[in-house]
Amino acid sequence: MATVSMLCVQLGLAVSVGLVDQIGATGAAWLRLFWAGIILLVLVRPRPSQLSRPAVRAGVALGVVTAGVTLLFMAAVARLPLGTASAIEFLGPLGVALAHSRGLGRLWALAAAAGVLCLTHPWTGTVDVAGVAFALGAAGCWAVYILLTQRIGDVVSGITGLAISMPVAALVATAAVGWKVVGRLTPELLLIGIGLAILLPVVPFILELLALRRLEAGAFGTLMALEPAFALIIGFIALHQSPAAIAVVGVGLVVVAGIGAERSGARKSAGRTSVVEPVSSAGAPMPIG
């Protein structure tokens, strides 16, 4: 599920190139979040009154960091080479992997980090201080996103948690950049935005939520290193971009690290179904059964 999620992300980024040219990078990010929030609200129709207060708080916090990682990364890409921005952003999941892994798990995380450096070789690009700050902000948001997604997946059944977080992300993105883009929207762009929102972020975020119910946060963070490898492969197939030898070495490292993380990082409570806690009128969780 995590692997398919990463593939959807890279395909979504490739498809969104034309959209970025028309409404800007952050505008494209906002349009994706806007439609994703509406789609999940319509499909799930969450009822906050049926959720515990901690679950609602986690959902709102997840929405804020979702908007943060999306907008901050796009702002970084506008100022830095993609390889540099990707390498800095990967510090987020790498930090989670190192903090939550022990023994062999940490070796997989370090192998993944080496692979990402080989794939992105950030040392070849010029550095913009503001761009680095945006990328570091995205890295921090990505780390918190992983932890909150796992938490909300454990306390809320199905994808109800995402139906809370995505509308919040849409509101935050609208307040930040959406109001600048609305005047440039056309019916065609709105339709493209719907399709793109399904590909990125609706499907990937649902798959990541389900994956984090089965994987430890450290293993998931290490597995995310496969994403630059997917970007390289899609670039080779779709854009005829031939990878350098060092990039091929990087693919090998992240693939090995990803396989090792997945095989050794299953959660003891993997696959269990979470329960939505009903709450009383006072807001306290009520006993079930």
Backbone as a ProteinNet text record, in pm:
[ID]
protein_1_A
[PRIMARY]
MATVSMLCVQLGLAVSVGLVDQIGATGAAWLRLFWAGIILLVLVRPRPSQLSRPAVRAGVALGVVTAGVTLLFMAAVARLPLGTASAIEFLGPLGVALAHSRGLGRLWALAAAAGVLCLTHPWTGTVDVAGVAFALGAAGCWAVYILLTQRIGDVVSGITGLAISMPVAALVATAAVGWKVVGRLTPELLLIGIGLAILLPVVPFILELLALRRLEAGAFGTLMALEPAFALIIGFIALHQSPAAIAVVGVGLVVVAGIGAERSGARKSAGRTSVVEPVSSAGAPMPIG
[TERTIARY]
82.6	0	86.1	194	283.2	351.4	385.8	451.7	358.4	234.4	136.4	110.9	108.8	91.3	200.7	326.1	436.8	428.6	385.2	370.4	263.6	152.3	46.6	97.3	177.9	231.5	315.1	404.1	490.8	412.8	314.6	229.7	149.6	100.8	25.4	110.3	236	326	354.9	370.5	396.1	276.1	156.1	35.2	11.4	55.4	25.5	117.4	213.1	307.3	234.2	137.1	61.9	-16.6	-68.2	-144.3	-53.9	67.2	163	195.7	205.8	236.6	127.8	4.6	-106.9	-139.1	-127.4	-166.2	-55.4	64.4	176	182.5	298.1	318.7	228.2	226.5	141.4	-6.1	-39.6	-178.5	-225	-138.4	-172.6	-188.4	-101.4	-111.4	-242.9	-280	-406.2	-525.1	-527.5	-641.1	-657	-545.7	-551.5	-611.3	-563.8	-614.8	-761.3	-799.9	-937.7	-1034.6	-1005.6	-1095	-1087	-969.6	-956.2	-1042.7	-1045.1	-1128.8	-1276.2	-1321.8	-1462.2	-1495.1	-1407	-1432.3	-1447.7	-1358.5	-1365.7	-1484.7	-1520.5	-1640.5	-1765	-1776.3	-1893.9	-1897.8	-1783.1	-1779.6	-1801.5	-1738.7	-1739.4	-1846.4	-1870.6	-1965.5	-1941.2	-1825.5	-1791.1	-1881.2	-1901.7	-1980	-1890.6	-1834.6	-1744.7	-1808.5	-1941.5	-2008.2	-1994.2	-1963	-1947.6	-1802.3	-1713.3	-1571.7	-1527.6	-1426.9	-1371.2	-1295.6	-1283.4	-1212.3	-1067.8	-993.4	-856.8	-851.1	-949.7	-951.9	-974.8	-1065.9	-1092.2	-969.7	-905.7	-785.3	-674.9	-657.4	-555.9	-587.9	-716.7	-756.9	-730.2	-760.4	-736.1	-585.9	-507.9	-362.2	-306	-356.9	-311.4	-343.4	-459.7	-495.2	-399.8	-359.3	-267	-131.1	-77.1	54.7	46.2	-69.8	-87.3	-77.6	-146.1	-134.7	8.1	71.9	208.2	306.4	305.1	402.2	378.8	251.9	220.8	266.4	228.6	260.1	408.1	467.5	608	699.2	668.7	753.2	743.3	623.1	608.3	679.3	676.2	749.5	899.6	946.9	1089.6	1132.3	1049.2	1081.6	1089.8	1011.2	1015.2	1147.2	1223.7	1347.4	1472.9	1456.7	1570.6	1559.1	1672.2	1664.1	1583.1	1509.4	1422.1	1501.4	1621.3	1702.8	1739.2	1776.1	1811.3	1691.1	1576	1455.2	1412.6	1420.9	1381	1471.5	1602.6	1697.4	1673.2	1647.3	1622.5	1490.5	1386.5	1256	1261.5	1345.4	1353.4	1410.6	1469.1	1514.9	1399.2	1275.4	1159	1135.5	1102.9	1083.3	1208.3	1326.7	1449.3	1461.6	1426.6	1429.3	1334.6	1214.1	1119.4	1176.9	1238.6	1295.3	1405.1	1493.5	1603.1	1552.9	1450.4	1399.1	1320.7	1256.9	1169.2	1226.3	1348.2	1407.8	1519.9	1548	1657.4	1737.3	1865.6	1948.6	1947.6	1902.4	1902.7	1814.1	1707.4	1618.5	1690.7	1783.6	1859.4	1955.7	2009.1	2096.8	2019.6	1894.4	1812.3	1787.3	1762.3	1737.1	1859.6	1978.3	2100.6	2128.5	2099.9	2116	2021.1	1899.3	1802.8	1850.8	1907.3	1956.8	2069.4	2160.8	2268.7	2213.3	2109	2047.3	1982.6	1915.3	1851	1955.9	2068.3	2175.6	2229.2	2244.2	2290.5	2188.2	2059.6	1954.6	1942.5	1956.1	1927.8	2052.6	2169.8	2297.7	2277.3	2229.4	2195.3	2314.5	2435.8	2555.2	2579.5	2506.5	2529.2	2450.1	2356.6	2271.5	2313	2268.4	2290	2189.1	2224.7	2141.2	2077.9	1949.4	1874.7	1830.8	1864.3	1837.4	1688.1	1603.5	1459.1	1411.2	1466	1426.7	1462.1	1582.1	1623.3	1530.9	1492.2	1401.8	1266.7	1213.7	1086.2	1099.1	1208.6	1228.1	1240.4	1310.6	1321.3	1185	1105	969.2	885.9	899.8	828.4	874	1004.7	1057.2	995.5	989.3	928.7	781.8	709.4	567	549.5	637.9	626.6	648.2	744	768.1	644.7	588	468.9	350.2	341.4	234.3	235.8	354	364	312.8	355.8	316.2	166.8	112.9	-29.5	-117.1	-73	-150.2	-160.7	-49.8	-54.8	-146.2	-138.2	-220.5	-368.7	-405.6	-547.7	-599	-510.9	-551.4	-577.7	-514.2	-533.4	-659.9	-704.1	-816.6	-947.2	-941.8	-1063.1	-1074.2	-1191.7	-1211	-1216.6	-1183.2	-1192.2	-1105.8	-1160.3	-1086.5	-1153.1	-1227.8	-1296.3	-1197.4	-1080	-980.9	-938.3	-922.3	-885.1	-998.7	-1122.6	-1236.3	-1244.4	-1173.2	-1161	-1039.2	-926.8	-801	-797.1	-851	-838.9	-918.2	-1043.4	-1110.8	-1035	-974.7	-893.4	-774.8	-708.9	-595.9	-640.8	-760.2	-812.4	-836.3	-890.6	-915	-784.3	-684.5	-555.1	-490	-493.8	-434.1	-508.7	-641.5	-720.1	-683.6	-669.1	-631.5	-491.8	-401.8	-262.7	-244	-296.2	-269.2	-390.9	-496.6	-609.9	-674.9	-684.1	-750.1	-676.2	-548.1	-472	-497.3	-548.6	-560.3	-701.5	-801.6	-941.4	-972.7	-921.8	-952.6	-898.1	-801.3	-742	-800.2	-895	-952	-1050.1	-1052.3	-1146.6	-1220	-1335.1	-1403.5	-1313.1	-1227.8	-1136.5	-1037.9	-981.9	-888.3	-956.1	-1080.8	-1153.5	-1173.4	-1206.8	-1225.1	-1093.3	-986.6	-855	-818	-852.2	-821.8	-890.4	-1014.2	-1085.1	-1011	-976	-904.8	-770.1	-700.5	-568.9	-577.7	-682.3	-698.2	-718.9	-789.4	-808.8	-675.3	-594	-463.4	-365.9	-375.1	-287.5	-358.4	-407.7	-362.3	-459.9	-583.2	-684.3	-637.3	-603.7	-563.3	-435.1	-328.2	-206.8	-228.2	-304.8	-322.3	-403.3	-502.7	-578.6	-488	-405.4	-315.9	-211.9	-162.4	-64.9	-128	-252.2	-322.5	-334	-372.1	-386.8	-251.9	-148.1	-14.9	38.2	12	63.4	-10	-120.2	-183.8	-110.4	-25.1	43.1	194.2	251.3	395.2	429.9	544.2	596.6	631.8	626.1	655.9	797.3	892.6	1030.2	1043.6	977.8	983	916.5	805.4	736.7	824.5	890.4	977.7	1091.3	1146.6	1252.6	1198.6	1080.2	1019.7	994.2	972.7	948.1	1067.7	1185	1302.9	1286.5	1189.8	1165.2	1107.4	1051.9	984.7	1077.4	1200.3	1289.1	1321.8	1325.8	1351.1	1235.1	1112.6	997.4	1004.8	1048	1060	1160	1270.8	1371.6	1317.6	1247	1193.6	1088.3	997.5	893.9	956.5	1059.9	1129.2	1194.5	1248.9	1313.7	1211.7	1096.9	996.4	917.1	869.3	779.6	851.7	966.6	1035.4	1167.9	1201	1324.1	1448.8	1449.6	1564.7	1652.8	1772	1862.6	1931.6	1921.2	1983.1	2133.7	2203.2	2347.7	2377.8	2502.9	2541.5	2518.4	2546.9	2528.5	2380.8	2291.9	2148.9	2105.4	2164.1	2132	2175.5	2293.3	2339.1	2240.4	2191.2	2093.4	1965.8	1917.7	1797.3	1819.5	1935.5	1964.5	1963.9	2022.8	2028	1889	1805.5	1674.7	1583	1598.9	1517.5	1552.8	1682.8	1726.1	1678.7	1695.4	1652.1	1501.1	1427.1	1281.5	1234	1294	1257.3	1291.1	1410.9	1450.6	1359.7	1321.8	1232.6	1096.3	1044.4	911.3	911	1017.1	1022.1	1042.1	1110.7	1140.9	1057.7	967.3	897.9	749.1	699.5	556.1	517.7	401.6	354.7	294.2	306.8	250.6	99.7	38	-107.8	-147.8	-65	-88.7	-224.1	-289	-413.8	-535	-521.4	-639.8	-731.4	-856	-953.7	-976.4	-964.5	-986.1	-1134	-1167.9	-1307.4	-1327.5	-1432.3	-1467	-1533.2	-1482.3	-1536.8	-1655.7	-1774.9	-1885	-1860.6	-1911.2	-1891	-2024.8	-2023.7	-2143.4	-2162.1	-2272.1	-2298.1	-2195.4	-2128.5	-2025.5	-1890.9	-1882.5	-1758.3	-1667.5	-1703.9	-1619	-1650.8	-1551.3	-1578.8	-1673.6	-1768.9	-1863.6	-1817.1	-1843.1	-1805.9	-1882.5	-1814.2	-1875.1	-1921	-2044.5	-2096.3	-2145
-121.5	0	126.6	123.6	239.1	256.4	145.2	152.3	208.5	162	215	362.8	400.5	540.5	627.6	583.5	661	669.7	561.2	562.3	663.1	666.6	764	907.5	930.6	1065	1109.8	1023.8	1061.6	1079.2	993.6	1010.4	1139.9	1171.1	1294.2	1417.1	1413.7	1526.1	1541.8	1429.8	1436.6	1495.2	1453.4	1502	1649.8	1695.9	1832.9	1937.8	1897.1	1992.5	2103.7	2065.9	2166.9	2259.6	2206.3	2287.4	2388.6	2346.4	2436.1	2553.2	2528.5	2635.2	2742	2704.6	2798.7	2871.9	2804.4	2870.6	2867.5	2826.4	2825.7	2699	2676.8	2554.1	2547.8	2656.5	2654.3	2658.6	2721.2	2721.1	2581.5	2504	2365.6	2282.1	2305.8	2233.8	2266.6	2395.4	2434.4	2368	2365.7	2309.1	2161.1	2089.3	1947.5	1930.3	2009.5	1998.2	2038.8	2143.1	2191.6	2081.4	2018.6	1914.2	1788.3	1757.1	1639.3	1653.4	1773.6	1796.5	1775.7	1827.7	1812.4	1666.4	1597.5	1457.7	1370.5	1385.6	1302.5	1338.7	1466.1	1505	1439.8	1440.5	1383.7	1232.4	1166.8	1020.9	967	1029.4	973.9	1037.2	1168.2	1243.2	1219.4	1260.9	1236.5	1315.5	1262.1	1328.3	1348.5	1467	1491	1458.6	1469	1441	1294.8	1206.7	1064.6	1026.5	1125.1	1098.6	1154.9	1093.5	1147	1276.2	1359.1	1486	1465.7	1368.2	1345.6	1310.8	1233.4	1197.2	1319.5	1406.8	1528.5	1618.6	1632	1715.4	1660.5	1528.5	1467.1	1490.9	1482.6	1506.4	1649.3	1743.7	1884.8	1910.3	1856.4	1874.3	1811.9	1695.1	1629.6	1715.1	1780.8	1868.2	1985.3	2041.7	2155.4	2113.7	2000.6	1959.1	1908.7	1854.8	1814.5	1935.3	2042.3	2165.6	2217.8	2208.1	2258.6	2186.3	2052.4	1977.5	1998.5	2011.3	2029.6	2166.5	2271.5	2407.7	2440.2	2397.3	2429.3	2359.6	2235.9	2166.3	2231.5	2269.9	2335.5	2470	2541.6	2668.4	2644.9	2534.9	2502.9	2468.1	2389.9	2349.9	2471.2	2575	2696	2771.2	2740.2	2813.5	2727.3	2595.8	2504.6	2401.9	2342.7	2226.5	2116.6	2041.1	1938	1838.5	1801.2	1706.8	1759.4	1887.2	1947.9	1952.4	1997.5	2005.9	1868.6	1766.9	1631.7	1575.4	1600.4	1548.8	1611.2	1742	1809.5	1761.9	1749.4	1707.1	1566	1480.3	1343	1335.1	1444.4	1445.6	1418.4	1452.6	1428.1	1280.9	1201.5	1057.9	987.6	1036.4	975.5	995.4	1114	1138.7	1046.3	1025.3	931.7	791.3	752.4	618.2	597.1	695.3	682.2	683.9	766.7	778.8	655.4	586.3	475.1	338.3	334.7	207.3	172.6	45.3	-3.4	-106.6	-115.4	-218.2	-212.7	-324.9	-336.4	-231.5	-189.9	-88.8	41.7	79.4	202.8	188.8	69.3	47.5	63	13.6	32.3	180.4	257.4	401	472.7	436.4	500.4	461.3	335.4	293.1	370.7	392.9	470.9	614	671.5	808.8	819.1	721	720.5	707.3	623.5	607.4	734.4	806.2	931.8	1034.5	1039.4	1131.7	1097	968.3	927.1	963	951.5	982.3	1131.4	1210.5	1354	1439.3	1387.5	1460.4	1611	1652.4	1793.3	1886.3	1832.3	1916.6	1984.3	1940.3	1999	2127.2	2159	2276.3	2394.8	2512	2630.9	2632.4	2700.8	2699.8	2836.6	2837.9	2958.1	2944.4	3041.1	3031.2	3013.1	3093.6	3080.4	2943.6	2894.8	2763.3	2653.3	2662.7	2564.2	2569.6	2689.5	2703.5	2638.9	2660.8	2598.9	2446.1	2395	2250.3	2189.3	2258.2	2209.5	2210.8	2314.3	2317.7	2201.8	2170.4	2055.8	1925.9	1914.5	1793.8	1775.8	1884.4	1876.4	1836.7	1897.1	1863.6	1719.1	1667.5	1529.7	1432.8	1463.8	1377.7	1373.3	1490.1	1495.9	1429.2	1445	1381.7	1229.7	1169.8	1024.3	981.3	1050.7	1013.9	1034.9	1148.5	1176	1082.7	1048.6	956	820.6	774.8	647.4	656.2	766	781.9	783.6	863.4	874.1	745.4	672.6	543.4	441.2	458.5	365	394.2	519.9	554	577.4	584.8	609.4	502.9	445.2	338.3	393.2	306.5	341.8	461.8	548.9	669.3	795.4	780	894.8	1003.3	961.6	1060.1	1150.2	1092.6	1173.1	1266.2	1223.9	1309.7	1430.7	1424.6	1541.5	1624	1556.2	1627.3	1697.4	1636.2	1695.6	1825.8	1834.5	1964.7	2072	2033.7	2130.2	2174.9	2079.9	2114.6	2208.8	2182.9	2269.1	2410.8	2423.2	2555.8	2630.4	2559.2	2622.5	2668.1	2582.5	2618.5	2734	2736.5	2846.2	2978.6	2975.3	3097.4	3143.5	3046.8	3081.7	3129.7	3053.8	3088.4	3081.9	3011.6	2989.9	3116.8	3216.8	3341.7	3413.6	3381.2	3443.4	3375.8	3254.3	3172.4	3170.9	3193.4	3177.6	3253.9	3374.4	3456.1	3400.2	3308.8	3251.8	3116.4	3068.2	2937.2	2941.8	2834.5	2816.9	2684.6	2662.7	2533.4	2415.4	2431.1	2322.7	2292.2	2398.3	2378.1	2311.4	2348.2	2287.3	2137.8	2098.4	1957	1881	1940.5	1877.7	1862.5	1963.3	1958.6	1843.5	1811.3	1698.6	1567.9	1543.7	1420.4	1412.4	1525.4	1527.4	1505.6	1558.7	1541	1393.9	1319.9	1176.8	1104	1138.4	1074.7	1120.8	1246.5	1306.6	1426.6	1418.1	1328	1221.3	1210.9	1124.1	979.3	919.9	778.9	756.2	835.2	811.6	823.7	924.8	944.3	830.2	780.1	665.2	543.1	519.1	404.4	418.5	540.6	561.1	538.2	581.1	558.1	408.7	332.4	188.2	121	169	110.2	132.3	251	282.9	207	140.2	50	-83.8	-107.9	-236.2	-226.5	-105.8	-87.6	3.9	-22.5	71.5	202.6	313.1	443.5	448.3	383.3	382.1	310.9	194.6	120.3	199.2	264.5	344.3	460	526	637.2	593.1	475.5	422.7	387.1	328.1	287.3	406.7	523.7	643.1	679.8	624.3	650.9	595	504.7	450.9	555.3	663.9	761.4	825.3	869.2	921.5	819.1	691.2	587.5	579.7	590.9	594	714.6	828.1	948.1	924.8	859	831.8	737.2	633.2	535.6	598.6	676.8	742.1	842	914	1005.8	934	815	737.4	687.2	637.1	579.3	687.3	787.2	886.4	1002.5	1040.5	1159.9	1127.8	998.1	954.5	1019.3	1030.1	1085.5	969.1	959.7	850.3	879.3	789.3	814	796.2	871.5	856	730.4	687.5	565.3	578	696	714.7	704.9	745.7	734.7	588.3	506.9	363.8	300.1	340.9	293.2	334.8	459.3	508.2	427.5	392.2	308.8	176.1	116.1	-11.3	-1	105.9	123.1	141.3	226.6	250.7	129.8	54.7	-65.9	-168.4	-189.3	-283.5	-236.8	-106	-52.4	-64	-36.8	-45.4	-186.6	-283.4	-423.9	-465.6	-427.2	-462	-400.3	-273.9	-206.5	-272.7	-310.1	-370.7	-508.1	-585.4	-721.1	-723	-620.3	-620.8	-521.6	-448.2	-340.3	-357.6	-481.3	-501.6	-471	-408.8	-377.9	-501.7	-513.2	-628	-631.8	-512.9	-505.9	-483.4	-529.1	-502.7	-551.3	-465.5	-503	-498.6	-459.6	-458.6	-344	-360.1	-257.7	-167.9	-38.9	56	83.2	136.1	162.4	310.2	366.4	504.9	510.1	592.7	601.1	696.4	648.4	742.5	828.2	947.6	1036.9	1080.9	1113.5	1163.9	1310	1365.7	1507.3	1596.5	1545	1621.4	1610.9	1523.1	1513.3	1401.3	1326.8	1219.4	1090.9	1004.8	879.4	791.8	727.2	639.5	496.4	410.8	270.8	205.2	114.9	48.5	-89.4	-127	-258.8	-266.9
0	0	0	78.9	80.2	-54.6	-119.7	-250	-355.4	-358.4	-454.6	-426.9	-299.4	-263.5	-324	-309.9	-366.2	-518.2	-581.6	-726.4	-769	-695.3	-725.2	-708.3	-605.3	-582.3	-700.9	-747.8	-858.6	-988.9	-1011.8	-1130.5	-1121	-999.3	-980.5	-1005.4	-959.3	-983.6	-1131.6	-1201.8	-1346.1	-1420.5	-1381.1	-1446.9	-1417.8	-1302.2	-1259.8	-1320.8	-1404.3	-1461.5	-1536.5	-1619.9	-1693.9	-1604.2	-1494.2	-1400	-1330.3	-1299	-1234.3	-1325.2	-1454.8	-1550	-1554.2	-1521.1	-1533.1	-1403.6	-1289.7	-1164.3	-1060	-1097.9	-1005.6	-921.7	-861.6	-784.1	-661.6	-582.7	-463.6	-500.5	-613.9	-659.8	-695.2	-761.1	-794.3	-668	-570.3	-443	-373.4	-373.4	-311.2	-379.7	-513.5	-585.9	-554.4	-542.3	-505.8	-366.5	-271.4	-134.9	-125.9	-199.9	-198.9	-241.9	-356.4	-405	-318.9	-266.7	-180.9	-56.5	1.2	118.2	87.6	-26.5	-65.2	-93.5	-167.7	-203.8	-79.7	17	137.6	225.5	229.6	304.1	245.5	113.4	46.3	62	47	51.9	192.7	291.3	427.4	516.2	497.6	579.7	729.9	778.4	919.1	1013.6	1131	1235.3	1357.3	1372.7	1486.1	1620.4	1628.5	1756.1	1797.2	1702.4	1732.6	1762.1	1759	1781	1915.7	1972.9	2095.7	2066.5	2168.7	2149.5	2106.9	2164.6	2116.3	1968	1918.8	1777.6	1689.7	1732.4	1656.2	1656.5	1772.7	1780	1690.1	1690.8	1604.8	1457.7	1421.6	1283.3	1239.2	1326.7	1294	1280.6	1374.3	1366.5	1239.8	1202.8	1080.5	958.1	959.8	849	835.1	947.6	944.7	887.8	934.6	885.1	741.5	700.2	560.3	468.5	505.1	426.7	430.4	546.9	560.8	472.2	474.9	395	246.1	204.6	62.6	13	84.9	41.1	57.9	170.3	193.8	93.8	58.4	-38.7	-175.9	-216.5	-346.2	-346.8	-234	-225	-232.3	-173.4	-180	-321.9	-391.8	-528.5	-620.6	-591	-672.4	-655	-549.4	-520.5	-527.5	-517.9	-514.7	-626.2	-667.8	-756.4	-688.7	-768.2	-711.4	-626.9	-672.9	-597.4	-460.4	-454.6	-326.5	-233.2	-285.9	-203.9	-154.2	-240.2	-201.4	-93.6	-108.8	-9.6	126.9	129.4	257.5	317.1	234.3	285.5	342.5	284.6	333.2	474	523.9	662.6	759	717.9	803.3	829.3	724.4	747.8	795.8	755.1	804.1	954.7	1003.7	1146.7	1221.8	1165.8	1227.2	1228.8	1115.8	1106.5	1210.9	1225.1	1320.6	1464.9	1491.3	1627.7	1671.7	1576.6	1612	1577.2	1523.2	1486.4	1583.8	1592.5	1676	1596.2	1623.5	1562.3	1411.4	1350.1	1204.6	1139.7	1210.2	1154.7	1126.6	1214.5	1192.9	1075.4	1056	941	810.7	807.6	688.4	664.7	771.2	756.5	701.5	749.8	701.3	556.7	520.6	381.2	290.4	338.9	261.7	243.3	350.6	340.7	238.4	238.3	139.6	-1.5	-16.3	-148.1	-198.2	-108.6	-147.7	-190	-119.6	-158.2	-297.3	-324.9	-458.1	-565.6	-532.5	-629.2	-655.7	-551.6	-565	-580.7	-538.2	-535.1	-520.3	-402.2	-380.9	-386.3	-373.6	-373.7	-509	-614.7	-747.3	-768.9	-680.4	-701.7	-615.7	-657.7	-576.5	-462.6	-356.1	-236.7	-216.1	-196.5	-163	-18	64.6	208.8	235.1	168.3	188.2	141.5	30.7	-18.9	78.7	137.8	238	358.9	400.3	514.6	484.4	363.3	325.1	323.3	268.4	261.6	400.7	491.4	629.4	698.7	669.9	723.8	673.7	542.9	485.6	549.8	577.3	641.9	780.5	856.9	989.3	982.4	888.7	872.8	830.6	744.3	697.6	813.5	900.7	1016.7	1107.5	1136.5	1221.6	1152.2	1018.9	941.6	958.6	952.7	968.2	1105	1209.9	1345.7	1369.2	1319.1	1338.8	1256.5	1135.1	1052.3	1119.8	1179.2	1250.1	1371.8	1443.5	1563.5	1528.5	1428	1395.4	1332	1263.9	1209.5	1317.8	1434	1545.1	1625.8	1627.7	1715.2	1641.1	1508	1429.2	1321.8	1306.6	1209.2	1067.4	971.9	831.6	796.6	711.2	669.4	724.4	832.3	892.2	933.5	982.6	1023.2	908.5	788.3	672.3	630.4	654.1	621.1	713.2	825.6	913	873.4	851.5	826.8	691.7	586.1	453	438.8	490.2	485.5	563.2	675.8	751.3	666.7	599.1	512.1	400.8	345.2	239.3	290.9	412.2	470	495.5	549.3	576	445.6	342.9	214.2	148.8	164.1	107.5	172.6	304.9	375.7	337.7	309.8	280	136.7	39	-101.4	-191.9	-149.3	-238.1	-288	-202.1	-240	-352.2	-370.9	-478.8	-613.6	-610.6	-730.8	-788.2	-703.6	-744.3	-871.8	-886.1	-1003.1	-1132.2	-1125.3	-1246.6	-1284.1	-1205.7	-1233	-1349.5	-1426.6	-1536	-1514.4	-1579.8	-1566	-1600.1	-1699.3	-1737	-1625.4	-1564.5	-1454.9	-1335.3	-1308.3	-1196.7	-1219.5	-1343	-1374	-1362.5	-1413.8	-1401.7	-1254.4	-1174.5	-1032.2	-961.6	-1002.1	-940.8	-966.5	-1091.9	-1125.9	-1058.3	-1053	-991.2	-840.7	-778.1	-633.2	-597.3	-683.7	-658.7	-665.4	-766.3	-781.8	-675.1	-636.7	-536.9	-475.5	-349.9	-243.5	-196.9	-251.2	-190.2	-182.5	-296.7	-297.5	-217.4	-237.2	-158	-7.1	35.9	179.7	242	169.3	220.3	232.7	130.7	134.3	245.4	266.8	374	510.7	527.2	653.2	680.5	579.3	595.7	617.6	548	564.2	704.7	761.6	894.6	1004.8	971.6	1067.7	1073.5	975	964.5	981.6	967.4	977.4	1094	1155.3	1254.2	1185	1259.4	1201.5	1145.7	1213.4	1165.5	1032.5	1020.3	894.5	782.4	812.7	711.8	665.1	760.7	725.1	634.5	660.9	575.8	437.9	435.2	309	217.1	274.7	194.4	106.1	135.6	52.7	-88	-107.6	-241.4	-336.5	-281.7	-367.1	-470.3	-433	-536.9	-644.4	-607.9	-707.7	-806.6	-756.5	-846.8	-940	-885	-968.7	-1080.8	-1050	-1151.7	-1259	-1215.3	-1310.3	-1401.1	-1343.4	-1423.4	-1520.2	-1473.8	-1563	-1679.2	-1653.4	-1759.8	-1862	-1811	-1900.9	-1974.6	-1899.5	-1958.1	-2024.4	-1967.7	-2017.2	-2084.9	-2094.2	-2161.3	-2099.7	-1966.1	-1895.1	-1848.7	-1904.7	-1869.6	-1736.5	-1638.2	-1506.9	-1512.5	-1429.4	-1416.1	-1334.5	-1341	-1269.9	-1119.9	-1063.1	-919.8	-881.2	-972.7	-945.6	-943.5	-1029	-1030	-898.1	-849.3	-718.4	-610	-618.3	-521.5	-522.6	-643.1	-653.3	-583	-605.7	-541.1	-390.1	-337.5	-192.3	-131.7	-192.9	-133.4	-149.6	-258.4	-275.1	-167.4	-146.2	-42	95.2	123	252.4	269.2	162.7	170.2	196.5	128.3	150.6	293.4	339.5	475.4	579.2	557.5	652.7	656.8	539.9	535.3	601.2	580.2	634.1	785.3	837.7	981.3	1061	993.5	1062.5	1079.7	1074.9	1095.1	1239.3	1259.2	1393.8	1457.2	1588.4	1659.2	1647.3	1636.3	1623.5	1479.4	1383.6	1242.4	1199	1121.5	1058.5	1146.6	1271.9	1358.2	1317.6	1342.4	1308.4	1427.4	1405.4	1513.5	1531.3	1645.1	1676.5	1701.4	1644	1672.1	1807.5	1893.9	2028.1	2030.6	2065.9	2083.5	2205.8	2203.4	2316.4	2371.4	2498.1	2561.3	2528.4	2569.8	2544.2	2611.6	2713.5	2782.4	2714.5	2613.3	2537.8	2585.3	2691.1	2740.1	2666.5	2637.6	2571.3	2653.5	2585.9	2651.9	2637.5	2734.9	2722.3	2607.8	2535.1	2419.9	2464.1	2425.8	2457.4	2600.4
[MASK]
+++++++++++++++++++++++++++++++++++++++++++++++++++++++++++++++++++++++++++++++++++++++++++++++++++++++++++++++++++++++++++++++++++++++++++++++++++++++++++++++++++++++++++++++++++++++++++++++++++++++++++++++++++++++++++++++++++++++++++++++++++++++++++++++++++++++++++++++++++++++++++++++++

